[in-house]
Amino acid sequence: MHGRIKVRTTAEQAEAKRKEREKKLKIYTETTSRIYQKRKNGEMDKESLSLSEQVLAANPDFSTLWNFRREVFLHKKDESPPEEIQDLCQKELFFLKNCLQVNPKSYGVWYHRQWIMEFMPQPNWKEELQLCNKFLSYDERNFHCWDYRRYTVQKANVSPMDEFNFSTEKIKENFSNYSSWHYRSKLLPLIHPDQSGGSERVEEGALMKEFDLAQNAYFTDPYDQSAWFYHRWLLGREMGYLELICQMGRSELTAVHSSVLQQELESCRLLLEEEPDNKCKYSIRLRDDANNGFVDACIESAFARKGNGGLFGKTYPGGLLQEGVLQRSSEHFEKEDFSKSHASSVPTIFSFSEQKTKRKAPKKRRSIDDDFPAKMLRSTLV
């Protein structure tokens, strides 16, 4: 009827979309063929950049074309003044930003951007940091952006403490962020090194604050695994001691647990009491490691290392706790189960008993959420 717009049927719409796709595919194929031919002929000109830009705008993951663009840039560097190269790189960075809008996790785009910044006569690293912050606000788990940000931070001479504060902000925004926790594990030994330990050791006061932060996260959401991974890494940094005490005239060897480990066990037990349906394997594993052979495994390690001096009257450092027990779970946030009982290999002349050490009252916790349920821990762990 007159005055009414004809509405296409479903079949007509599908046919129109098919023709449109075929048209785009034809242009894409023809343009790609022209680029290959120009590369074969060694034509490193502006048209090569223009043609490859058209294809990459639609498909940022076309690695061959990024390689070709780098060849063109290297060719122009030999025949152009620095000012022209600087302007060319600025335009390339703008184009790369548009490509990231299409695919923020394109490896080829991030790698080419890093190459351009190295190639550029006068790079602006502060602008690159702002770009990273922008894309991390879109997706805080974009590990390509995190990798590029670490590279940019080194070039911009940003202090580790500033980056540590940045990771704290990202965790408070969303603690279900593996990348932020992992970045934190790299920065913590640099900012708060333990002078009495190795390069991976952390000062005790800073370590306890990190335990609080991780505990706040997994009490807020016990099912989220990101904080549990970081918690396991923290256990590997703990500088506790395993004391093996033997009194003369008694065939009994007493093993004293690490006070930090005892405190973390208490928090996990409380969590499992409050959340009986919680199936998170990390909290359950930490509890079971203490109940099923954790001490025996440490003592067996001590027997294996006793040498000619024997065990009597000696205090064995935290390395016994780490090697074969905690260290495997702390490096690279491994998921390997380290709870294995080895009591059968210990000489039967000894009997073992656990002795708990007195623990200090936990410090006031920094809550991620005002409604954080872990505040009840304060009265429980005293």
GROMACS .gro file of C-alpha atoms in nm:
model
  382
    1MET     CA    1   0.000   0.000   0.000
    2HIS     CA    2   0.103   0.359  -0.057
    3GLY     CA    3   0.300   0.535   0.220
    4ARG     CA    4   0.423   0.216   0.388
    5ILE     CA    5   0.784   0.097   0.396
    6LYS     CA    6   0.831  -0.254   0.265
    7VAL     CA    7   0.969  -0.481   0.537
    8ARG     CA    8   1.208  -0.746   0.413
    9THR     CA    9   1.137  -1.106   0.498
   10THR     CA   10   1.385  -1.323   0.687
   11ALA     CA   11   1.495  -1.491   0.365
   12GLU     CA   12   1.556  -1.157   0.195
   13GLN     CA   13   1.759  -1.032   0.491
   14ALA     CA   14   1.975  -1.345   0.491
   15GLU     CA   15   2.036  -1.312   0.117
   16ALA     CA   16   2.133  -0.945   0.155
   17LYS     CA   17   2.379  -1.030   0.432
   18ARG     CA   18   2.529  -1.308   0.222
   19LYS     CA   19   2.590  -1.073  -0.070
   20GLU     CA   20   2.742  -0.816   0.163
   21ARG     CA   21   2.980  -1.074   0.309
   22GLU     CA   22   3.083  -1.192  -0.035
   23LYS     CA   23   3.153  -0.834  -0.140
   24LYS     CA   24   3.370  -0.770   0.167
   25LEU     CA   25   3.551  -1.102   0.124
   26LYS     CA   26   3.630  -1.018  -0.238
   27ILE     CA   27   3.776  -0.681  -0.142
   28TYR     CA   28   3.971  -0.842   0.144
   29THR     CA   29   4.117  -1.112  -0.079
   30GLU     CA   30   4.209  -0.874  -0.361
   31THR     CA   31   4.374  -0.628  -0.122
   32THR     CA   32   4.572  -0.904   0.048
   33SER     CA   33   4.695  -1.029  -0.290
   34ARG     CA   34   4.810  -0.679  -0.385
   35ILE     CA   35   5.000  -0.650  -0.056
   36TYR     CA   36   5.176  -0.981  -0.110
   37GLN     CA   37   5.275  -0.875  -0.460
   38LYS     CA   38   5.412  -0.541  -0.340
   39ARG     CA   39   5.613  -0.717  -0.071
   40LYS     CA   40   5.749  -0.961  -0.328
   41ASN     CA   41   5.852  -0.669  -0.549
   42GLY     CA   42   6.014  -0.486  -0.256
   43GLU     CA   43   5.783  -0.185  -0.282
   44MET     CA   44   5.822  -0.018   0.060
   45ASP     CA   45   5.601   0.285   0.001
   46LYS     CA   46   5.303   0.464   0.154
   47GLU     CA   47   5.060   0.262  -0.055
   48SER     CA   48   5.189  -0.055   0.113
   49LEU     CA   49   5.110   0.097   0.451
   50SER     CA   50   4.768   0.214   0.333
   51LEU     CA   51   4.667  -0.124   0.190
   52SER     CA   52   4.786  -0.322   0.491
   53GLU     CA   53   4.606  -0.077   0.719
   54GLN     CA   54   4.276  -0.154   0.545
   55VAL     CA   55   4.314  -0.528   0.602
   56LEU     CA   56   4.447  -0.501   0.958
   57ALA     CA   57   4.161  -0.273   1.059
   58ALA     CA   58   3.927  -0.564   0.985
   59ASN     CA   59   4.160  -0.840   1.104
   60PRO     CA   60   4.419  -0.722   1.362
   61ASP     CA   61   4.558  -1.075   1.404
   62PHE     CA   62   4.714  -1.089   1.055
   63SER     CA   63   5.076  -1.132   1.173
   64THR     CA   64   5.230  -1.136   0.825
   65LEU     CA   65   5.104  -0.785   0.753
   66TRP     CA   66   5.244  -0.652   1.081
   67ASN     CA   67   5.580  -0.795   0.977
   68PHE     CA   68   5.550  -0.621   0.642
   69ARG     CA   69   5.471  -0.288   0.807
   70ARG     CA   70   5.781  -0.319   1.023
   71GLU     CA   71   5.987  -0.379   0.709
   72VAL     CA   72   5.843  -0.060   0.558
   73PHE     CA   73   5.926   0.137   0.874
   74LEU     CA   74   6.285   0.013   0.873
   75HIS     CA   75   6.318   0.105   0.506
   76LYS     CA   76   6.186   0.457   0.566
   77LYS     CA   77   6.421   0.510   0.859
   78ASP     CA   78   6.719   0.505   0.624
   79GLU     CA   79   6.577   0.769   0.391
   80SER     CA   80   6.372   1.000   0.618
   81PRO     CA   81   6.463   1.259   0.885
   82PRO     CA   82   6.382   1.186   1.253
   83GLU     CA   83   6.094   1.435   1.253
   84GLU     CA   84   5.918   1.247   0.974
   85ILE     CA   85   5.975   0.913   1.146
   86GLN     CA   86   5.834   1.056   1.469
   87ASP     CA   87   5.520   1.172   1.291
   88LEU     CA   88   5.485   0.836   1.115
   89CYS     CA   89   5.510   0.653   1.447
   90GLN     CA   90   5.249   0.879   1.608
   91LYS     CA   91   5.005   0.791   1.331
   92GLU     CA   92   5.088   0.424   1.374
   93LEU     CA   93   5.014   0.440   1.748
   94PHE     CA   94   4.677   0.598   1.677
   95PHE     CA   95   4.601   0.322   1.426
   96LEU     CA   96   4.706   0.057   1.679
   97LYS     CA   97   4.473   0.205   1.937
   98ASN     CA   98   4.183   0.163   1.694
   99CYS     CA   99   4.288  -0.197   1.633
  100LEU     CA  100   4.282  -0.262   2.007
  101GLN     CA  101   3.927  -0.135   2.014
  102VAL     CA  102   3.844  -0.417   1.771
  103ASN     CA  103   4.039  -0.683   1.963
  104PRO     CA  104   4.189  -0.575   2.299
  105LYS     CA  105   4.361  -0.913   2.338
  106SER     CA  106   4.538  -0.926   2.004
  107TYR     CA  107   4.894  -1.042   2.061
  108GLY     CA  108   5.008  -0.905   1.725
  109VAL     CA  109   4.881  -0.554   1.802
  110TRP     CA  110   5.044  -0.535   2.147
  111TYR     CA  111   5.372  -0.670   2.013
  112HIS     CA  112   5.375  -0.425   1.722
  113ARG     CA  113   5.299  -0.138   1.960
  114GLN     CA  114   5.598  -0.234   2.171
  115TRP     CA  115   5.814  -0.247   1.858
  116ILE     CA  116   5.697   0.098   1.748
  117MET     CA  117   5.778   0.246   2.091
  118GLU     CA  118   6.132   0.106   2.065
  119PHE     CA  119   6.162   0.232   1.707
  120MET     CA  120   6.021   0.577   1.784
  121PRO     CA  121   6.281   0.858   1.826
  122GLN     CA  122   6.095   1.024   2.116
  123PRO     CA  123   5.851   0.784   2.285
  124ASN     CA  124   5.604   0.913   2.544
  125TRP     CA  125   5.587   0.646   2.812
  126LYS     CA  126   5.340   0.834   3.033
  127GLU     CA  127   5.081   0.825   2.757
  128GLU     CA  128   5.138   0.452   2.723
  129LEU     CA  129   5.069   0.405   3.094
  130GLN     CA  130   4.744   0.596   3.055
  131LEU     CA  131   4.652   0.374   2.762
  132CYS     CA  132   4.715   0.063   2.972
  133ASN     CA  133   4.504   0.198   3.256
  134LYS     CA  134   4.224   0.266   3.011
  135PHE     CA  135   4.219  -0.085   2.868
  136LEU     CA  136   4.254  -0.243   3.212
  137SER     CA  137   3.946  -0.048   3.317
  138TYR     CA  138   3.763  -0.224   3.032
  139ASP     CA  139   3.894  -0.567   3.130
  140GLU     CA  140   4.114  -0.604   3.438
  141ARG     CA  141   4.206  -0.960   3.335
  142ASN     CA  142   4.358  -0.865   2.998
  143PHE     CA  143   4.696  -1.032   3.050
  144HIS     CA  144   4.828  -0.892   2.717
  145CYS     CA  145   4.774  -0.544   2.855
  146TRP     CA  146   4.930  -0.642   3.188
  147ASP     CA  147   5.243  -0.767   3.011
  148TYR     CA  148   5.268  -0.450   2.807
  149ARG     CA  149   5.216  -0.242   3.120
  150ARG     CA  150   5.507  -0.413   3.298
  151TYR     CA  151   5.724  -0.336   2.997
  152THR     CA  152   5.608   0.027   2.997
  153VAL     CA  153   5.667   0.064   3.371
  154GLN     CA  154   6.031  -0.037   3.329
  155LYS     CA  155   6.081   0.213   3.048
  156ALA     CA  156   5.905   0.492   3.239
  157ASN     CA  157   6.106   0.426   3.559
  158VAL     CA  158   5.794   0.391   3.770
  159SER     CA  159   5.877   0.291   4.127
  160PRO     CA  160   5.775  -0.056   4.251
  161MET     CA  161   5.579   0.107   4.535
  162ASP     CA  162   5.363   0.302   4.290
  163GLU     CA  163   5.290  -0.020   4.103
  164PHE     CA  164   5.218  -0.197   4.431
  165ASN     CA  165   4.961   0.070   4.514
  166PHE     CA  166   4.815   0.032   4.166
  167SER     CA  167   4.770  -0.342   4.219
  168THR     CA  168   4.599  -0.266   4.551
  169GLU     CA  169   4.350  -0.038   4.376
  170LYS     CA  170   4.274  -0.302   4.112
  171ILE     CA  171   4.220  -0.569   4.379
  172LYS     CA  172   3.986  -0.343   4.575
  173GLU     CA  173   3.789  -0.279   4.257
  174ASN     CA  174   3.760  -0.651   4.188
  175PHE     CA  175   3.956  -0.903   4.394
  176SER     CA  176   3.874  -1.180   4.143
  177ASN     CA  177   4.173  -1.072   3.940
  178TYR     CA  178   4.452  -1.325   3.892
  179SER     CA  179   4.675  -1.076   3.712
  180SER     CA  180   4.669  -0.823   3.997
  181TRP     CA  181   4.751  -1.085   4.259
  182HIS     CA  182   5.031  -1.228   4.044
  183TYR     CA  183   5.177  -0.882   3.982
  184ARG     CA  184   5.167  -0.823   4.357
  185SER     CA  185   5.372  -1.139   4.417
  186LYS     CA  186   5.645  -1.001   4.189
  187LEU     CA  187   5.654  -0.660   4.357
  188LEU     CA  188   5.636  -0.761   4.723
  189PRO     CA  189   5.989  -0.910   4.751
  190LEU     CA  190   6.129  -0.596   4.585
  191ILE     CA  191   5.954  -0.352   4.818
  192HIS     CA  192   5.976  -0.542   5.147
  193PRO     CA  193   6.274  -0.780   5.123
  194ASP     CA  194   6.372  -0.979   5.429
  195GLN     CA  195   6.740  -0.903   5.486
  196SER     CA  196   6.794  -1.227   5.676
  197GLY     CA  197   6.655  -1.449   5.400
  198GLY     CA  198   6.694  -1.508   5.029
  199SER     CA  199   6.588  -1.294   4.736
  200GLU     CA  200   6.230  -1.422   4.749
  201ARG     CA  201   6.183  -1.357   5.121
  202VAL     CA  202   5.942  -1.091   5.247
  203GLU     CA  203   5.962  -0.883   5.564
  204GLU     CA  204   5.735  -1.027   5.832
  205GLY     CA  205   5.521  -0.718   5.895
  206ALA     CA  206   5.442  -0.673   5.526
  207LEU     CA  207   5.377  -1.045   5.492
  208MET     CA  208   5.116  -1.040   5.769
  209LYS     CA  209   4.934  -0.751   5.600
  210GLU     CA  210   4.922  -0.954   5.279
  211PHE     CA  211   4.776  -1.249   5.468
  212ASP     CA  212   4.505  -1.015   5.596
  213LEU     CA  213   4.432  -0.886   5.246
  214ALA     CA  214   4.406  -1.235   5.099
  215GLN     CA  215   4.195  -1.349   5.393
  216ASN     CA  216   3.955  -1.060   5.345
  217ALA     CA  217   3.911  -1.163   4.983
  218TYR     CA  218   3.845  -1.533   5.032
  219PHE     CA  219   3.612  -1.471   5.325
  220THR     CA  220   3.414  -1.231   5.107
  221ASP     CA  221   3.385  -1.497   4.835
  222PRO     CA  222   3.522  -1.837   4.942
  223TYR     CA  223   3.450  -1.984   4.598
  224ASP     CA  224   3.676  -1.744   4.410
  225GLN     CA  225   4.017  -1.904   4.356
  226SER     CA  226   4.233  -1.601   4.275
  227ALA     CA  227   4.295  -1.503   4.639
  228TRP     CA  228   4.357  -1.868   4.733
  229PHE     CA  229   4.636  -1.890   4.477
  230TYR     CA  230   4.800  -1.582   4.627
  231HIS     CA  231   4.747  -1.719   4.978
  232ARG     CA  232   4.939  -2.035   4.888
  233TRP     CA  233   5.221  -1.824   4.749
  234LEU     CA  234   5.235  -1.629   5.076
  235LEU     CA  235   5.270  -1.950   5.273
  236GLY     CA  236   5.586  -2.025   5.077
  237ARG     CA  237   5.734  -1.687   5.177
  238GLU     CA  238   5.674  -1.740   5.550
  239MET     CA  239   5.998  -1.743   5.752
  240GLY     CA  240   5.873  -1.968   6.028
  241TYR     CA  241   6.079  -2.231   6.205
  242LEU     CA  242   6.016  -2.596   6.263
  243GLU     CA  243   6.158  -2.690   6.601
  244LEU     CA  244   6.236  -3.053   6.676
  245ILE     CA  245   6.276  -3.089   7.052
  246CYS     CA  246   6.400  -3.401   7.228
  247GLN     CA  247   6.433  -3.421   7.606
  248MET     CA  248   6.708  -3.641   7.747
  249GLY     CA  249   6.577  -3.962   7.897
  250ARG     CA  250   6.253  -3.958   7.698
  251SER     CA  251   6.192  -4.128   7.366
  252GLU     CA  252   5.972  -3.848   7.241
  253LEU     CA  253   6.035  -3.589   6.973
  254THR     CA  254   5.815  -3.279   6.976
  255ALA     CA  255   5.744  -3.087   6.655
  256VAL     CA  256   5.642  -2.723   6.688
  257HIS     CA  257   5.440  -2.582   6.398
  258SER     CA  258   5.492  -2.243   6.242
  259SER     CA  259   5.276  -1.985   6.422
  260VAL     CA  260   5.170  -1.825   6.094
  261LEU     CA  261   5.062  -2.160   5.954
  262GLN     CA  262   4.864  -2.229   6.271
  263GLN     CA  263   4.685  -1.896   6.238
  264GLU     CA  264   4.597  -1.960   5.876
  265LEU     CA  265   4.471  -2.307   5.964
  266GLU     CA  266   4.241  -2.154   6.224
  267SER     CA  267   4.098  -1.911   5.971
  268CYS     CA  268   4.033  -2.195   5.725
  269ARG     CA  269   3.863  -2.403   5.991
  270LEU     CA  270   3.640  -2.109   6.078
  271LEU     CA  271   3.561  -2.054   5.712
  272LEU     CA  272   3.462  -2.417   5.667
  273GLU     CA  273   3.243  -2.396   5.977
  274GLU     CA  274   3.067  -2.086   5.847
  275GLU     CA  275   3.046  -2.223   5.491
  276PRO     CA  276   3.000  -2.601   5.530
  277ASP     CA  277   2.897  -2.633   5.165
  278ASN     CA  278   3.210  -2.459   5.042
  279LYS     CA  279   3.381  -2.689   4.793
  280CYS     CA  280   3.690  -2.473   4.745
  281LYS     CA  281   3.970  -2.729   4.741
  282TYR     CA  282   4.237  -2.487   4.862
  283SER     CA  283   4.086  -2.422   5.205
  284ILE     CA  284   4.007  -2.791   5.248
  285ARG     CA  285   4.357  -2.890   5.138
  286LEU     CA  286   4.525  -2.653   5.382
  287ARG     CA  287   4.323  -2.802   5.665
  288ASP     CA  288   4.388  -3.159   5.556
  289ASP     CA  289   4.760  -3.095   5.513
  290ALA     CA  290   4.784  -3.017   5.883
  291ASN     CA  291   4.567  -3.307   5.993
  292ASN     CA  292   4.709  -3.577   5.766
  293GLY     CA  293   5.084  -3.603   5.771
  294PHE     CA  294   5.211  -3.246   5.738
  295VAL     CA  295   5.426  -3.272   6.051
  296ASP     CA  296   5.545  -3.621   5.964
  297ALA     CA  297   5.660  -3.506   5.621
  298CYS     CA  298   5.861  -3.223   5.776
  299ILE     CA  299   6.016  -3.452   6.037
  300GLU     CA  300   6.116  -3.708   5.777
  301SER     CA  301   6.288  -3.430   5.587
  302ALA     CA  302   6.475  -3.340   5.905
  303PHE     CA  303   6.586  -3.700   5.954
  304ALA     CA  304   6.714  -3.714   5.600
  305ARG     CA  305   6.924  -3.402   5.664
  306LYS     CA  306   7.046  -3.474   6.016
  307GLY     CA  307   7.392  -3.591   5.902
  308ASN     CA  308   7.643  -3.684   6.169
  309GLY     CA  309   7.527  -3.424   6.417
  310GLY     CA  310   7.186  -3.575   6.478
  311LEU     CA  311   6.863  -3.395   6.554
  312PHE     CA  312   6.896  -3.341   6.926
  313GLY     CA  313   6.893  -2.986   7.055
  314LYS     CA  314   6.867  -2.831   6.707
  315THR     CA  315   6.621  -2.590   6.550
  316TYR     CA  316   6.565  -2.639   6.178
  317PRO     CA  317   6.486  -2.330   5.967
  318GLY     CA  318   6.188  -2.273   5.743
  319GLY     CA  319   6.359  -2.437   5.447
  320LEU     CA  320   6.237  -2.770   5.581
  321LEU     CA  321   5.884  -2.644   5.557
  322GLN     CA  322   5.935  -2.514   5.206
  323GLU     CA  323   6.130  -2.787   5.033
  324GLY     CA  324   5.896  -3.058   4.913
  325VAL     CA  325   5.605  -2.910   5.109
  326LEU     CA  326   5.527  -2.541   5.063
  327GLN     CA  327   5.773  -2.439   4.795
  328ARG     CA  328   5.608  -2.649   4.525
  329SER     CA  329   5.279  -2.477   4.590
  330SER     CA  330   5.420  -2.125   4.606
  331GLU     CA  331   5.625  -2.108   4.287
  332HIS     CA  332   5.411  -2.007   3.989
  333PHE     CA  333   5.099  -2.070   4.201
  334GLU     CA  334   5.117  -2.443   4.134
  335LYS     CA  335   4.819  -2.663   4.214
  336GLU     CA  336   5.018  -2.971   4.308
  337ASP     CA  337   4.903  -3.156   4.617
  338PHE     CA  338   5.177  -3.160   4.879
  339SER     CA  339   4.997  -3.344   5.161
  340LYS     CA  340   5.167  -3.678   5.187
  341SER     CA  341   5.230  -3.869   5.506
  342HIS     CA  342   5.570  -4.033   5.543
  343ALA     CA  343   5.542  -4.150   5.903
  344SER     CA  344   5.615  -4.510   5.806
  345SER     CA  345   5.972  -4.422   5.710
  346VAL     CA  346   6.051  -4.255   6.044
  347PRO     CA  347   6.236  -4.477   6.298
  348THR     CA  348   5.991  -4.635   6.542
  349ILE     CA  349   6.206  -4.551   6.843
  350PHE     CA  350   6.054  -4.204   6.839
  351SER     CA  351   5.693  -4.107   6.903
  352PHE     CA  352   5.570  -3.770   6.788
  353SER     CA  353   5.341  -3.518   6.951
  354GLU     CA  354   5.233  -3.174   6.837
  355GLN     CA  355   5.285  -2.870   7.051
  356LYS     CA  356   5.109  -2.546   6.957
  357THR     CA  357   5.289  -2.219   7.005
  358LYS     CA  358   5.124  -1.912   7.150
  359ARG     CA  359   5.009  -1.675   6.881
  360LYS     CA  360   4.979  -1.302   6.899
  361ALA     CA  361   4.642  -1.142   6.846
  362PRO     CA  362   4.596  -1.059   6.478
  363LYS     CA  363   4.627  -0.701   6.371
  364LYS     CA  364   4.328  -0.498   6.263
  365ARG     CA  365   4.224  -0.609   5.917
  366ARG     CA  366   4.185  -0.394   5.610
  367SER     CA  367   3.850  -0.487   5.470
  368ILE     CA  368   3.778  -0.499   5.100
  369ASP     CA  369   3.409  -0.474   5.176
  370ASP     CA  370   3.240  -0.300   5.470
  371ASP     CA  371   3.023  -0.607   5.515
  372PHE     CA  372   3.326  -0.835   5.520
  373PRO     CA  373   3.233  -1.139   5.731
  374ALA     CA  374   3.589  -1.220   5.839
  375LYS     CA  375   3.576  -0.958   6.113
  376MET     CA  376   3.459  -1.234   6.346
  377LEU     CA  377   3.804  -1.389   6.309
  378ARG     CA  378   3.951  -1.133   6.544
  379SER     CA  379   3.792  -1.288   6.848
  380THR     CA  380   3.850  -1.645   6.731
  381LEU     CA  381   4.222  -1.629   6.661
  382VAL     CA  382   4.325  -1.464   6.988
   0.00000   0.00000   0.00000
